[in-house]
Amino acid sequence: MTESGENKLMYYFKKWSDISEDDETIILSAFETTSIKRKKDLLVTGDVCQYLYFITSGCLRSYYVDEKGVEHIYQIRMDNNWISDLESFFSQRPSKYYIEALEDSQLLRISTERLEQLYTQVPKLERYFRILFQKAYINALERLNATMWESAVDRYNNMLKEHPDMFQRVPLVYIASYLGITPESLSRIRKKK
Amino acid sequence: MTESGENKLMYYFKKWSDISEDDETIILSAFETTSIKRKKDLLVTGDVCQYLYFITSGCLRSYYVDEKGVEHIYQIRMDNNWISDLESFFSQRPSKYYIEALEDSQLLRISTERLEQLYTQVPKLERYFRILFQKAYINALERLNATMWESAVDRYNNMLKEHPDMFQRVPLVYIASYLGITPESLSRIRKKK
DNA sequence: TTCATTTCTTAACATAGGTCAAGTATCCGG
DNA sequence: CCGGATACTTGACCTATGTTAAGAAATGAA
C-alpha cells in the first residue's frame, strides 16, 4: 500500500468520524491495494461486485448496456472517490453494470465480509459511511432533478462549473452519456458557445 | 404518540439494527407526534427544514418551483416512509423545496440536535441510518438511470408495477410530474393501453 | 344535492434532442 | 513517427414529448 494512498483514505475517514491511532491501524489493514490499466474492467455485468473501491489515483466509469447494445454511463469517478456497484456489493447478487478504467488507476479495496467485520471492530465507521451515503443520496436527488427538469445546455454548463477537471481527462463521448445526451448533441451545444 | 405509530417506527429500526429495550425507550422519547391536514405545507422554500419526519399514515409530496413558476415533484411518500429535505435538515441552510400533504397525515418527527444526541445515546442507530441512506442512494441511482435512458411509457409501466397504491391515492397530475412528464403526456400514454 | 373547483382528456402545433451518415482531427501503440 | 483506431464535428431529417387551449368528468364543501 502506498503511503499517499493510505493517507488520502484516512483523511476522509477522520474528517467525519473521530478515529483513534489503534482504529486507524485496524482500518488500514482491512484494505488491499490494486491497480488497473486503462480500458480494463474492474467489474463486468453478471458478476457479483466483490469489493468497494477507493480510487487513490486515476479515473473510472460505470455504465450499463441496454437491449440495443448502447452503453449508458451513470458514473464517472476520479481520485479520492469511492466506486463500486453498491447494489450488487451489498446484496451479493449479479451486477447489471460494468466498471471500466478510463486511465491507469490505483485503488484500495475491501470485501463485503471484511467491511462487515470492520464495522464490528470500529463501530465509529458506521458514522462515516452513514454521512457518506447521506451526501451521495442528496447529490443523486439533485442530479435527478437536473436531468428531469433542466435542459441539456444547462446541465452541460453546470458540469463545466462543477467538474472542470473531467473535461481535461475524460473523452467527450463519455461526458455526453453521463449528461444523458448523444455526443452529437454535446458537440452542437459546445459549438454554440 | 399513537401505539401503532410507535410500533411501525420501531419495526424499521429493529429490522436492520439490534436495539435493546432501554434503547427503544430512549429512541421513542426522542420523537414527537404531529399531524398535518391535506393541502397544508410541512415545509416552504426559504425555511430551514427543522425535522426529519416519519410518516405514520398519510401521503405527502416534495417539490420545487422553477423560475417560470412551474412545480416539479421529486418525491411522493406514503405510510411508513421518511420524508424531509435532507440537504436543508443536515446543513441547517434554507430549503429549496416545499413539502405538502396530499392527505391528512400522521407524522413522527425529530430535530437535528435531538437526532445528533440520539446518535450519541444509541450509537447503533448510525447503522440503521447508514443502511437507510445506502438503500435510498441505490434507489435514486436506479431512478436516475430510468429517467435518463428509458421512455416515458416504460417509466409509467414500471411505476404502475412498483407503486400501484399511488395510483389509488395520488392525482395523476402529481404522478406525471414525478415521472418527469406533463399531465397531457401521461394521459396519452394511458389512452394507448 | 348542487355548483365551484380540481382533475383529466383531446387535438393541433412546436421543439429539443435523437438518428443516420459522412468527413475530419486526434491519439496512442508498435 | 507512422497508421489504424478512437474521438469529434456537421448536416439533413425524424420523433417523443412539450405547449396551448378547450371541454368533459369527477370531486368535495356548503
PDB file of C-alpha atoms (C1' of nucleotides) in Angstrom, chain C residues 6-21:
ATOM      1  C1'  DT C   6     -59.971  20.438  -9.337  1.00  0.00           C
ATOM      2  C1'  DT C   7     -58.608  16.785 -12.298  1.00  0.00           C
ATOM      3  C1'  DC C   8     -58.357  14.545 -16.634  1.00  0.00           C
ATOM      4  C1'  DT C   9     -58.623  14.201 -21.696  1.00  0.00           C
ATOM      5  C1'  DT C  10     -58.153  15.539 -26.517  1.00  0.00           C
ATOM      6  C1'  DA C  11     -56.355  17.854 -30.518  1.00  0.00           C
ATOM      7  C1'  DA C  12     -53.263  20.909 -33.314  1.00  0.00           C
ATOM      8  C1'  DC C  13     -48.980  22.513 -33.460  1.00  0.00           C
ATOM      9  C1'  DA C  14     -43.928  23.390 -31.795  1.00  0.00           C
ATOM     10  C1'  DT C  15     -39.305  21.999 -30.470  1.00  0.00           C
ATOM     11  C1'  DA C  16     -35.308  19.798 -28.135  1.00  0.00           C
ATOM     12  C1'  DG C  17     -32.753  16.357 -28.885  1.00  0.00           C
ATOM     13  C1'  DG C  18     -32.107  11.781 -31.361  1.00  0.00           C
ATOM     14  C1'  DT C  19     -30.667   9.168 -35.599  1.00  0.00           C
ATOM     15  C1'  DC C  20     -28.076   8.295 -39.549  1.00  0.00           C
ATOM     16  C1'  DA C  21     -24.342   9.146 -42.380  1.00  0.00           C
TER      17       DA C  21
END
